[in-house]
Amino acid sequence: MKDSLNIKAALQGSKPRNFPMVSRVVFGSGSFDQLDEILEPLRGDAEGIVVFLMDDVFEDTHLHGRIPSMEQDLLILISAKEEPKTEQVDALAAHITRNASDLPVAVVGIGGGTLLDLAKAVAIMVNNTGSSAEYQGWDLVNTPAVYHIGVPTLSGTGAEVSRTTVLMGPERKLGINSDYTPFDQVILDPDLTIGVPRDQWFFTGMDCYIHCVESLNGSYINAFSQSYGEMALALCKEVFLEDLSPEESREKLMMASWHGGMSIAYSQVGIAHALSYGLAYVMGTPHGLGNCLVFQHLEAFYPEGVRLFRQMLRKHHIELPLKITRSCSQSDFETMIEVSYGMEPLWENALGPDWKSIISRDQLLEIFQKI
Amino acid sequence: MKDSLNIKAALQGSKPRNFPMVSRVVFGSGSFDQLDEILEPLRGDAEGIVVFLMDDVFEDTHLHGRIPSMEQDLLILISAKEEPKTEQVDALAAHITRNASDLPVAVVGIGGGTLLDLAKAVAIMVNNTGSSAEYQGWDLVNTPAVYHIGVPTLSGTGAEVSRTTVLMGPERKLGINSDYTPFDQVILDPDLTIGVPRDQWFFTGMDCYIHCVESLNGSYINAFSQSYGEMALALCKEVFLEDLSPEESREKLMMASWHGGMSIAYSQVGIAHALSYGLAYVMGTPHGLGNCLVFQHLEAFYPEGVRLFRQMLRKHHIELPLKITRSCSQSDFETMIEVSYGMEPLWENALGPDWKSIISRDQLLEIFQKI
């Protein structure tokens, strides 16, 4: 859950944040096929343009054929191999504006966290001027986004429910956090996660699991987020430690991701995220994998969480890559440590205001060298 | 959770319902004081009229004084002693239309389930013609409701999050179920439940607990509602069986109610509600109490749920009234049985399609006579 950092501002304010929720949600096997009737009233005179952004792994699949697109629509296939970037969002928004005679009536994102984040950002940018980089931050968006619909095909990121869209910008990786960011409609069809490669399924699921362990063990949480986090954590344990049917497993992981995303409202991540940001900054490690790589070494801080995590790894025969920092230079490690150590609210959430006396830069180095 | 019956239509359809959620929520001690800034943009030129409907138990209390009302606003105190009625809604809507120079910019309901249901219904009716009785049913509302805000001061009904508002009409007790019914904004301030009388606290909390036991033990549930229901149930167990601090207890019961309300999306109640509808039809028993009165005798159907319920009664020294049906006539009992036995989807949810071979009218009589 990449956006957790972003609530620093809210958490440090003196009053609880007024949190926007997804306005409509449909859950269930086959619910993807309701997309057509969801779009119908938005299209108005049947000439409204819908933009579909879909992960290109679905090119020429059955799902591709089920997209209810009309002649005037734009269907854009996008690779999720790289993280979403502000320039990519700007290019997409420009492409849409160029190719559509009118403002689209809806933007639909179909895919994992990357596609969902892109859809949220593009829905904002087709109706706002300038570059998306100008809106990275908190509540900088002036004009409402176009109606946007999220269709997750991968469970764990929480992007389907959050009020941010995290983008790599020219200067920084930061979310567009705004009341216009959350989806207007989400379709939770667990069948769409059939066929996700095992490693991706596991690492994305761990995004949710590790997030929950960190936030539930932190001091910044309240009863609202705790209840969502506990539900998500319980579902992750069922999915990754018990022997559910494939159908039940898909359904429960989709709900874990949903609730895990909701738990972000009033919570904060901790040590795993602080370290994985440092790692990703230097190595470009994908978020889910990076969290796993650091989390395995955090037994001292999250004993129960790490113990169960190791059980999950064994049960699903997941082998984490070894020694990925082997060829890092002294200066690489210094950068990792610098970035990680700079994540003050995460450390404070995990270890309290005296966190600097509890964990040293040397301890961070030790962990990074083990990875 | 009085509205569970109402999802019969959705459940019997062939596809999952597309569920509208509350658009914004703020949770936390003291969050009531955000009401002013929430209303500010709605008021526009500062002359927009806000209608506050508040439970009259708060008359001249500290809360009364904290209402951010302006000169042009209407503050209406309402007794929650009786269930909301269609004629009451119509009279309120007429009163507002008569006394306000313009359509109100917001309707704010402050109170328990009755006040929340009234606020939802009034917000619809100030912007729709005719009587509210014409809109009892499913998706009969044509024009969007005025922006409406729910401020629960009692936890358990789930009215703060549901898409219905249950009204006693000239012909029937039925909800206005529509996409315009849910609140646009909910303020969850656990401090507002300070001072609720113990019995009322208990019976309203049991509304949530019993609802969850029934829906989780039914066959109509899916993974979405199951996850919300399990969370609500776990929170109820904490609140009513463990020794939480008063603050934590208030927070957790407020969240239990919220999640319990969400779990209604794709679930159905069962035997306790079927019986309590029959009981209320004849005796006028309040919903929370009625559920408790019948639930205590349902050990055969919900063994674990009833066992814990009895523990809860003992722990909180709650004494249920005895023999309230003592003076009922033969024909009273027949009516109770008739109404209860007619709740087909509830029985089917609880006992399967062959429910009539599992429970007889005589067994119902036996239970009603015990109450």
XYZ file of C-alpha atoms in Angstrom:
742
model
C 0.000 0.000 0.000
C 2.186 2.689 -1.389
C 0.155 5.591 -0.231
C 0.494 5.173 3.466
C 3.230 7.721 3.672
C 0.833 10.252 2.376
C -1.310 10.405 5.429
C 1.481 11.988 7.391
C -0.195 15.328 6.848
C -3.537 14.096 8.098
C -2.132 12.289 11.073
C -0.184 15.219 12.254
C -3.159 17.504 12.130
C -5.148 18.013 15.254
C -8.408 16.487 14.070
C -9.565 13.336 12.358
C -9.658 13.455 8.577
C -13.000 13.488 6.804
C -12.475 10.511 4.529
C -14.078 10.143 1.083
C -15.237 6.628 0.261
C -15.851 4.885 -3.048
C -19.450 5.804 -3.882
C -20.604 2.490 -5.269
C -19.337 -1.044 -5.122
C -20.526 -4.311 -6.562
C -18.990 -7.565 -5.394
C -19.315 -11.024 -6.811
C -18.317 -13.555 -9.391
C -19.325 -12.319 -12.827
C -20.039 -8.781 -11.673
C -17.662 -7.468 -14.355
C -20.524 -7.943 -16.787
C -22.460 -5.195 -15.029
C -19.975 -2.695 -16.467
C -22.146 -2.195 -19.539
C -25.223 -1.154 -17.577
C -23.120 0.956 -15.231
C -21.814 2.893 -18.219
C -25.165 3.227 -19.954
C -26.614 6.164 -17.964
C -23.227 7.901 -18.087
C -23.148 7.723 -21.856
C -26.302 9.809 -21.991
C -27.350 9.967 -25.628
C -25.305 6.800 -26.237
C -22.570 8.887 -27.757
C -20.604 9.531 -24.567
C -17.011 8.429 -24.856
C -15.596 5.920 -22.406
C -11.856 5.429 -21.975
C -10.755 1.957 -20.947
C -7.232 1.574 -19.597
C -6.366 -2.096 -19.398
C -3.270 -4.038 -18.396
C -1.755 -5.360 -21.625
C -1.462 -8.874 -20.191
C -5.146 -9.142 -21.038
C -4.610 -8.421 -24.728
C -6.564 -10.950 -26.763
C -7.879 -12.711 -23.676
C -11.478 -13.543 -22.900
C -11.620 -10.451 -20.647
C -10.557 -8.228 -23.531
C -13.542 -9.478 -25.498
C -15.929 -8.783 -22.618
C -15.182 -5.054 -22.499
C -18.408 -3.247 -23.424
C -16.777 -0.733 -25.734
C -18.581 1.224 -28.404
C -17.246 2.703 -31.577
C -16.453 6.110 -30.104
C -14.582 4.682 -27.106
C -10.848 4.479 -26.534
C -9.364 1.211 -25.345
C -5.739 1.670 -24.349
C -3.551 -1.275 -23.386
C -0.814 -0.420 -20.917
C 2.075 -2.410 -19.518
C 2.159 -2.597 -15.736
C 5.830 -3.549 -15.749
C 6.857 -0.079 -14.678
C 5.433 2.131 -11.983
C 3.043 4.863 -13.140
C 4.762 8.137 -13.985
C 3.508 11.685 -14.184
C 4.727 11.989 -17.783
C 2.868 8.815 -18.683
C -0.318 10.233 -17.146
C 0.177 13.508 -19.007
C 0.758 11.680 -22.288
C -2.363 9.563 -21.770
C -4.490 12.585 -20.918
C -3.162 14.421 -23.976
C -3.790 11.394 -26.189
C -7.371 11.154 -24.944
C -8.025 14.855 -25.412
C -6.590 14.663 -28.927
C -8.544 11.580 -29.965
C -11.865 12.212 -28.299
C -14.224 14.843 -29.645
C -15.548 15.476 -26.147
C -14.543 15.026 -22.536
C -14.942 11.312 -21.792
C -17.949 10.421 -19.655
C -15.923 7.799 -17.807
C -12.430 6.399 -17.361
C -12.273 2.699 -16.505
C -9.087 1.144 -15.102
C -8.772 -2.623 -15.422
C -5.738 -4.240 -13.831
C -3.577 -4.187 -10.720
C -2.475 -1.223 -8.623
C -0.610 0.406 -11.509
C -3.610 0.447 -13.823
C -5.917 1.594 -11.039
C -3.572 4.423 -10.115
C -3.238 5.426 -13.763
C -7.016 5.462 -14.213
C -7.473 7.666 -11.149
C -4.775 10.075 -12.304
C -5.974 10.203 -15.914
C -9.565 10.834 -14.792
C -8.283 13.843 -12.883
C -5.980 15.116 -15.614
C -8.440 15.055 -18.534
C -10.349 17.668 -16.557
C -7.465 19.690 -15.074
C -4.834 21.801 -16.769
C -1.054 21.473 -16.704
C 0.975 18.451 -15.676
C -0.025 15.828 -13.136
C 3.251 16.610 -11.370
C 1.691 19.893 -10.263
C -0.973 17.985 -8.330
C 1.314 15.625 -6.434
C 0.691 16.442 -2.819
C -2.402 17.083 -0.747
C -5.638 18.583 -1.995
C -4.199 20.463 -4.944
C -6.801 19.331 -7.485
C -9.249 22.090 -8.387
C -11.705 20.518 -10.778
C -13.501 17.235 -10.153
C -12.237 14.203 -12.025
C -14.239 12.560 -14.757
C -16.356 9.651 -13.421
C -13.927 6.803 -12.894
C -14.405 3.133 -12.362
C -11.889 0.709 -10.890
C -11.821 -2.967 -11.798
C -9.038 -4.718 -9.878
C -7.628 -7.893 -11.384
C -5.056 -8.396 -8.633
C -5.645 -8.202 -4.878
C -3.564 -6.514 -2.249
C -2.600 -2.983 -3.165
C -5.721 -1.274 -1.804
C -5.561 1.145 -4.746
C -9.208 0.326 -5.474
C -10.324 2.164 -2.359
C -7.683 4.758 -1.495
C -7.799 8.531 -1.966
C -4.415 8.703 -3.634
C -2.688 7.746 -6.844
C 1.034 7.381 -6.391
C 3.096 8.639 -9.319
C 6.787 8.843 -10.046
C 7.310 12.470 -10.922
C 10.251 14.423 -12.249
C 11.179 15.390 -8.716
C 9.629 12.845 -6.442
C 7.420 9.821 -6.014
C 4.279 11.126 -4.412
C 0.537 10.664 -4.559
C -2.152 12.928 -5.895
C -4.132 12.923 -2.654
C -7.494 14.531 -3.113
C -11.189 14.093 -2.548
C -11.535 13.689 -6.311
C -9.109 10.772 -6.442
C -11.218 7.846 -5.141
C -13.172 5.829 -7.651
C -16.851 6.614 -8.120
C -17.516 2.954 -8.742
C -15.554 -0.213 -8.059
C -16.327 -3.629 -9.469
C -14.985 -6.428 -7.291
C -15.180 -9.547 -9.421
C -12.951 -12.192 -7.845
C -12.979 -14.244 -11.046
C -10.801 -11.608 -12.677
C -7.890 -12.656 -10.482
C -7.898 -16.167 -11.939
C -4.591 -16.801 -13.664
C -2.423 -14.330 -11.767
C 1.110 -15.836 -11.585
C 1.830 -17.307 -8.164
C 4.687 -14.985 -7.249
C 2.725 -11.894 -8.197
C -0.311 -13.178 -6.292
C 1.853 -13.750 -3.237
C 3.838 -10.510 -3.265
C 0.783 -8.354 -3.926
C -1.116 -10.138 -1.176
C 1.830 -9.493 1.134
C 1.513 -5.792 0.350
C -1.769 -5.989 2.256
C -0.520 -8.360 4.950
C 2.637 -6.426 5.812
C 0.785 -3.129 5.738
C -1.697 -4.457 8.286
C 0.980 -5.870 10.578
C 2.743 -2.523 10.580
C -0.297 -0.337 11.068
C -1.877 -2.550 13.738
C 1.401 -2.550 15.657
C 1.815 1.190 15.368
C 0.713 3.905 17.734
C -1.040 6.100 15.162
C -4.066 3.888 14.648
C -7.615 4.456 15.861
C -10.616 2.141 16.287
C -11.885 2.823 12.760
C -8.706 1.763 10.999
C -7.983 -0.937 13.529
C -11.226 -2.716 12.749
C -10.569 -2.628 9.001
C -6.947 -3.651 9.508
C -7.846 -6.571 11.743
C -10.388 -7.787 9.248
C -7.878 -7.564 6.409
C -5.224 -9.311 8.492
C -7.589 -12.131 9.457
C -8.517 -12.621 5.808
C -4.838 -12.675 4.750
C -4.133 -15.338 7.348
C -6.994 -17.442 6.040
C -5.893 -17.040 2.450
C -2.185 -17.686 2.976
C -2.186 -20.156 5.870
C -5.361 -22.196 5.546
C -6.563 -24.478 2.802
C -9.366 -22.568 1.182
C -10.924 -23.510 -2.104
C -9.509 -21.454 -4.979
C -12.813 -19.580 -5.234
C -12.956 -18.725 -1.540
C -9.311 -17.749 -1.590
C -9.873 -15.297 -4.460
C -12.929 -13.806 -2.794
C -11.279 -13.378 0.579
C -8.074 -11.872 -0.772
C -10.119 -9.365 -2.754
C -11.948 -8.376 0.434
C -8.658 -8.256 2.376
C -7.310 -5.764 -0.126
C -10.497 -3.676 0.105
C -10.491 -3.555 3.884
C -6.723 -3.081 4.028
C -7.145 -0.070 1.779
C -9.893 1.332 4.019
C -7.678 0.879 7.068
C -5.279 3.447 5.607
C -7.751 6.201 6.492
C -6.378 6.657 9.981
C -3.216 4.601 10.215
C 0.404 4.571 9.263
C 2.885 1.940 8.152
C 6.151 1.229 9.903
C 9.630 -0.209 9.678
C 9.143 -2.497 6.676
C 7.905 0.381 4.558
C 10.635 2.730 5.779
C 13.278 0.194 4.744
C 11.610 -0.822 1.520
C 11.386 2.800 0.371
C 15.149 3.059 0.841
C 15.714 -0.198 -0.995
C 13.433 0.773 -3.875
C 15.051 4.189 -4.158
C 18.420 2.636 -4.943
C 17.514 -0.736 -6.448
C 14.131 -0.061 -8.054
C 12.745 -3.149 -6.300
C 8.990 -3.549 -6.885
C 6.945 -2.549 -3.864
C 5.452 -5.928 -2.897
C 8.729 -7.803 -3.296
C 10.715 -5.072 -1.534
C 8.427 -5.233 1.475
C 8.887 -8.992 1.670
C 12.671 -8.750 1.370
C 12.976 -6.397 4.315
C 10.129 -7.825 6.374
C 11.788 -11.248 6.717
C 14.527 -9.560 8.781
C 12.224 -7.651 11.144
C 11.542 -10.424 13.641
C 12.808 -8.217 16.469
C 10.068 -5.680 15.766
C 7.164 -7.766 14.463
C 7.807 -11.231 15.957
C 4.389 -12.770 15.331
C 3.956 -11.112 11.939
C 7.330 -12.326 10.675
C 6.811 -15.830 12.041
C 3.544 -16.166 10.132
C 5.110 -14.586 7.061
C 7.773 -17.306 7.020
C 5.057 -19.942 7.307
C 3.318 -18.345 4.346
C 6.521 -18.409 2.292
C 7.032 -22.100 3.050
C 3.438 -23.079 2.457
C 3.411 -21.518 -0.984
C 6.983 -22.476 -1.922
C 7.943 -18.882 -2.496
C 11.669 -18.302 -2.681
C 12.742 -14.762 -2.100
C 15.717 -13.655 -4.168
C 18.975 -13.752 -2.219
C 21.686 -11.164 -1.800
C 20.239 -8.615 -4.148
C 22.328 -5.877 -2.506
C 25.532 -7.867 -2.987
C 26.972 -5.516 -5.548
C 25.854 -2.327 -3.824
C 28.579 0.206 -3.090
C 29.196 1.877 0.227
C 27.504 4.957 -1.142
C 24.459 2.930 -2.319
C 23.986 1.679 1.211
C 24.374 5.169 2.561
C 21.632 6.399 0.276
C 19.310 3.557 1.295
C 19.887 4.369 4.932
C 19.432 8.076 4.362
C 16.102 7.617 2.588
C 14.843 5.097 5.150
C 15.977 7.022 8.171
C 14.260 10.099 6.799
C 10.815 8.514 7.042
C 10.192 9.972 10.481
C 6.457 9.351 10.888
C 6.880 5.683 10.007
C 9.576 5.198 12.645
C 7.670 7.212 15.172
C 4.530 5.180 14.508
C 6.461 1.948 15.034
C 8.819 2.839 17.841
C 7.544 6.008 19.464
C 9.040 9.495 19.640
C 12.397 8.167 20.893
C 12.847 5.929 17.879
C 16.332 7.213 17.144
C 17.560 5.797 20.402
C 16.018 2.428 19.556
C 17.281 1.892 16.033
C 20.586 3.104 14.642
C 21.876 3.644 11.133
C 24.222 0.724 11.678
C 21.320 -1.583 12.332
C 19.754 -0.455 9.082
C 23.004 -1.170 7.248
C 23.068 -4.643 8.748
C 19.569 -5.368 7.463
C 20.255 -3.978 3.989
C 23.422 -6.072 3.723
C 21.459 -9.216 4.523
C 18.976 -8.684 1.726
C -31.135 -3.784 11.677
C -34.640 -3.361 10.505
C -33.925 -3.166 6.851
C -32.606 -6.618 6.258
C -35.905 -7.847 4.995
C -35.672 -5.363 2.248
C -32.879 -7.020 0.418
C -35.098 -9.912 -0.509
C -35.522 -8.340 -3.918
C -31.805 -8.010 -4.460
C -30.973 -11.451 -3.196
C -33.480 -13.134 -5.365
C -32.207 -11.426 -8.464
C -29.668 -13.221 -10.574
C -26.792 -10.835 -10.083
C -25.040 -9.054 -7.233
C -26.444 -5.668 -6.281
C -24.427 -2.576 -7.062
C -24.307 -1.066 -3.580
C -24.141 2.685 -2.861
C -21.885 3.624 0.032
C -21.828 6.654 2.292
C -19.660 9.133 0.367
C -17.713 10.606 3.264
C -17.044 9.552 6.802
C -15.122 11.071 9.653
C -14.420 9.042 12.770
C -13.082 10.128 16.106
C -13.668 11.716 19.447
C -14.722 15.318 18.963
C -15.363 14.960 15.245
C -18.895 16.346 15.760
C -17.276 19.766 15.789
C -16.346 19.340 12.140
C -20.029 19.686 11.271
C -19.658 23.440 10.896
C -16.934 23.244 8.278
C -18.725 20.396 6.524
C -21.795 22.597 6.155
C -19.893 25.691 5.108
C -19.360 24.880 1.410
C -22.930 23.583 1.190
C -24.336 26.862 2.444
C -22.801 28.639 -0.528
C -23.405 32.336 -0.017
C -23.812 31.624 3.713
C -27.558 31.884 3.322
C -28.216 28.233 2.581
C -30.705 26.720 4.986
C -29.760 23.690 7.029
C -32.374 21.536 8.744
C -31.265 19.810 11.928
C -33.422 16.954 13.193
C -32.345 16.030 16.694
C -33.548 13.564 19.280
C -35.369 15.591 21.935
C -33.436 13.877 24.723
C -30.665 16.309 23.809
C -32.787 19.372 24.432
C -30.812 21.864 26.497
C -27.801 19.581 26.709
C -24.237 20.462 25.850
C -24.722 18.836 22.433
C -27.679 21.088 21.704
C -25.426 24.077 22.251
C -22.766 22.698 19.917
C -25.041 22.598 16.884
C -23.627 25.066 14.351
C -26.965 26.571 13.399
C -27.427 29.939 11.755
C -30.363 32.253 11.855
C -32.045 30.895 8.748
C -31.760 27.254 9.846
C -34.448 24.993 11.264
C -33.678 22.965 14.349
C -36.427 20.450 15.035
C -36.462 18.325 18.162
C -38.149 14.973 17.745
C -39.020 12.228 20.173
C -37.595 8.838 19.271
C -40.070 7.053 21.496
C -42.116 5.926 18.529
C -40.996 4.412 15.257
C -40.774 6.792 12.311
C -43.976 7.024 10.307
C -44.694 8.109 6.766
C -47.168 10.739 7.980
C -44.530 12.118 10.340
C -42.062 12.367 7.452
C -44.672 14.064 5.280
C -45.514 16.538 8.037
C -41.846 17.338 8.605
C -41.219 17.831 4.885
C -44.282 20.097 4.653
C -43.207 22.050 7.714
C -39.748 22.583 6.235
C -41.105 23.639 2.855
C -43.492 26.061 4.559
C -40.882 27.577 6.850
C -37.878 27.710 4.572
C -37.696 30.226 1.765
C -35.630 27.810 -0.302
C -34.881 24.131 -0.569
C -32.565 23.335 2.340
C -28.939 22.756 1.394
C -28.644 19.958 3.942
C -30.634 17.826 6.352
C -28.726 16.660 9.419
C -30.027 13.803 11.571
C -28.669 13.605 15.107
C -29.768 10.657 17.205
C -30.357 6.918 17.095
C -31.834 4.827 14.300
C -35.161 6.656 14.392
C -33.635 10.090 13.895
C -31.277 8.807 11.221
C -34.130 7.149 9.353
C -36.224 10.315 9.632
C -33.383 12.454 8.313
C -32.892 10.160 5.324
C -36.597 10.145 4.547
C -37.047 13.898 5.014
C -34.026 14.626 2.789
C -35.743 12.622 0.080
C -39.206 14.074 0.605
C -38.297 17.774 0.561
C -37.243 17.157 -3.021
C -39.926 14.705 -4.142
C -43.659 15.150 -4.562
C -46.502 13.317 -2.863
C -46.356 11.203 0.281
C -43.382 9.205 1.499
C -45.702 6.185 1.522
C -45.550 6.227 -2.275
C -41.815 5.589 -2.143
C -41.867 2.655 0.261
C -40.380 -0.170 -1.733
C -37.427 -0.513 -4.057
C -35.990 2.223 -6.235
C -39.124 4.324 -6.502
C -37.444 7.660 -5.745
C -37.086 9.818 -8.853
C -35.293 12.942 -7.717
C -32.095 12.935 -5.661
C -32.405 13.726 -1.970
C -31.057 16.921 -0.502
C -27.513 16.464 0.875
C -27.942 14.625 4.134
C -25.665 14.031 7.059
C -26.003 11.344 9.705
C -24.705 11.787 13.237
C -25.400 8.653 15.275
C -25.635 9.050 19.031
C -26.454 5.398 19.649
C -24.658 2.373 18.190
C -26.136 -0.769 16.726
C -28.871 -0.093 14.222
C -26.658 0.306 11.161
C -29.000 3.052 9.941
C -25.965 5.304 9.504
C -24.755 3.249 6.565
C -27.752 1.484 5.022
C -29.591 2.310 1.791
C -32.989 2.210 3.395
C -35.138 4.148 5.808
C -37.790 2.007 7.405
C -41.134 3.727 7.906
C -44.445 2.676 9.320
C -46.871 3.541 6.567
C -50.648 3.505 6.323
C -50.490 0.065 4.786
C -47.215 -1.443 5.824
C -43.886 -1.062 7.543
C -41.385 -0.910 4.738
C -38.228 0.912 3.803
C -37.619 3.529 1.167
C -34.822 1.607 -0.487
C -33.036 3.708 -3.037
C -29.672 4.877 -4.214
C -30.599 8.320 -2.895
C -31.251 7.049 0.618
C -27.704 6.615 2.037
C -26.138 9.561 3.797
C -23.719 11.743 1.862
C -21.729 12.276 5.012
C -21.583 10.471 8.335
C -19.907 11.766 11.466
C -18.874 8.972 13.811
C -18.068 10.647 17.094
C -18.044 7.989 19.818
C -18.264 10.655 22.533
C -21.857 11.322 21.488
C -22.880 7.946 22.885
C -21.804 8.914 26.389
C -24.794 8.852 28.690
C -26.985 6.401 26.789
C -29.051 4.469 29.376
C -27.672 0.988 29.957
C -30.707 -0.926 28.703
C -30.922 1.089 25.540
C -27.184 0.699 24.981
C -27.500 -3.043 25.408
C -30.609 -3.650 23.295
C -29.397 -1.455 20.452
C -26.016 -3.178 20.519
C -27.825 -6.505 20.390
C -29.567 -5.318 17.233
C -26.120 -5.514 15.638
C -25.027 -8.691 17.415
C -28.146 -10.726 16.639
C -28.203 -9.488 13.068
C -24.651 -10.726 12.586
C -25.292 -14.108 14.160
C -28.255 -14.618 11.869
C -26.647 -13.443 8.667
C -23.359 -15.274 9.254
C -25.276 -18.489 9.931
C -27.444 -18.079 6.871
C -26.948 -19.397 3.384
C -27.506 -16.114 1.525
C -24.245 -14.478 2.504
C -21.193 -13.868 0.320
C -17.552 -13.067 1.110
C -18.146 -9.304 1.050
C -20.862 -9.311 3.673
C -19.263 -12.135 5.599
C -16.113 -10.101 6.175
C -18.079 -7.086 7.437
C -20.337 -9.314 9.530
C -17.433 -11.144 11.132
C -15.763 -7.885 12.002
C -18.931 -6.504 13.544
C -19.495 -9.722 15.482
C -15.932 -9.755 16.806
C -16.315 -6.153 17.940
C -19.639 -6.907 19.661
C -18.010 -9.773 21.524
C -15.223 -7.486 22.683
C -17.645 -4.798 23.781
C -20.127 -7.027 25.581
C -17.900 -9.805 26.912
C -14.537 -8.243 27.609
C -13.523 -5.488 29.967
C -12.761 -2.579 27.698
C -12.300 0.945 28.896
C -15.464 3.037 28.438
C -13.766 4.951 25.629
C -12.666 1.845 23.757
C -16.065 0.287 24.283
C -17.826 3.293 22.729
C -15.431 3.367 19.783
C -15.693 -0.315 19.077
C -19.473 -0.472 19.331
C -19.724 2.445 16.921
C -17.537 0.560 14.457
C -19.504 -2.657 15.019
C -22.671 -0.836 14.043
C -20.996 0.629 10.958
C -19.642 -2.705 9.751
C -22.837 -4.521 10.694
C -24.725 -2.062 8.530
C -22.339 -2.656 5.629
C -22.769 -6.405 5.967
C -26.427 -5.993 5.050
C -25.388 -5.371 1.431
C -25.406 -9.051 0.544
C -26.904 -10.895 3.465
C -30.167 -11.712 5.138
C -31.350 -12.132 8.697
C -32.988 -15.260 10.045
C -35.213 -16.786 12.665
C -34.887 -14.127 15.368
C -36.006 -11.414 12.999
C -38.837 -13.524 11.576
C -40.169 -14.071 15.088
C -39.559 -10.546 16.290
C -41.476 -9.096 13.348
C -44.444 -11.228 14.381
C -44.073 -10.169 17.992
C -43.778 -6.473 17.124
C -46.754 -6.662 14.791
C -49.027 -7.662 17.635
C -47.315 -6.241 20.707
C -45.495 -3.192 19.321
C -42.304 -4.388 21.003
C -39.316 -2.181 20.140
C -37.012 -3.806 17.626
C -33.889 -4.301 19.757
C -35.791 -5.629 22.747
C -38.001 -7.840 20.575
C -34.966 -9.451 19.001
C -33.531 -10.180 22.433
C -36.812 -11.635 23.706
C -37.048 -14.169 20.907
C -33.320 -14.797 20.517
C -32.960 -16.186 24.048
C -35.158 -19.110 22.999
C -33.310 -19.953 19.787
C -30.566 -22.096 21.229
C -31.535 -24.966 18.960
C -30.779 -22.859 15.907
C -27.953 -20.583 17.036
C -26.331 -22.506 19.912
C -23.093 -20.521 20.156
C -24.768 -17.188 19.512
C -27.389 -17.721 22.211
C -24.837 -19.036 24.694
C -22.773 -15.860 24.331
C -25.903 -13.718 24.404
C -26.799 -15.158 27.803
C -23.290 -14.407 29.014
C -23.732 -10.841 27.836
C -27.043 -10.509 29.677
C -25.465 -11.764 32.886
C -22.326 -9.676 32.575
C -24.318 -6.477 32.199
C -27.092 -7.392 34.648
C -29.751 -6.987 32.008
C -33.069 -8.503 32.928
C -35.376 -9.173 30.046
C -39.056 -8.633 30.771
C -40.903 -11.851 31.512
C -44.138 -13.233 30.122
C -45.009 -10.247 28.007
C -47.351 -12.392 25.906
C -49.200 -13.638 28.999
C -52.375 -11.804 28.189
C -52.327 -12.525 24.462
C -55.394 -14.201 23.037
C -55.428 -17.259 20.821
C -55.996 -14.970 17.884
C -53.049 -12.736 18.870
C -50.778 -15.753 18.780
C -52.214 -16.794 15.454
C -51.420 -13.380 14.011
C -47.861 -13.476 15.357
C -47.342 -16.878 13.819
C -48.918 -15.818 10.555
C -46.667 -12.768 10.217
C -43.547 -14.673 11.235
C -44.236 -17.698 9.086
C -44.774 -15.418 6.133
C -41.184 -14.185 6.182
C -40.075 -16.805 3.681
C -36.639 -15.488 2.718
C -35.600 -15.268 6.368
C -36.572 -18.864 7.027
C -35.017 -20.036 3.814
C -31.810 -18.199 4.633
C -31.691 -19.849 8.042
C -32.946 -23.340 7.342
C -32.782 -23.899 3.599
C -35.525 -24.418 1.027
C -37.163 -27.185 3.091
C -37.611 -24.956 6.100
C -41.289 -25.774 6.476
C -40.418 -29.359 7.249
C -37.926 -28.200 9.889
C -40.010 -25.727 11.854
C -43.744 -25.913 12.408
C -46.330 -23.345 13.417
C -46.684 -25.198 16.714
C -43.018 -24.631 17.470
C -43.494 -20.936 16.826
C -46.440 -20.879 19.197
C -44.342 -22.564 21.853
C -41.667 -19.883 21.558
C -44.153 -17.001 21.598
C -45.836 -18.417 24.684
C -42.503 -18.531 26.504
C -41.785 -14.858 25.901
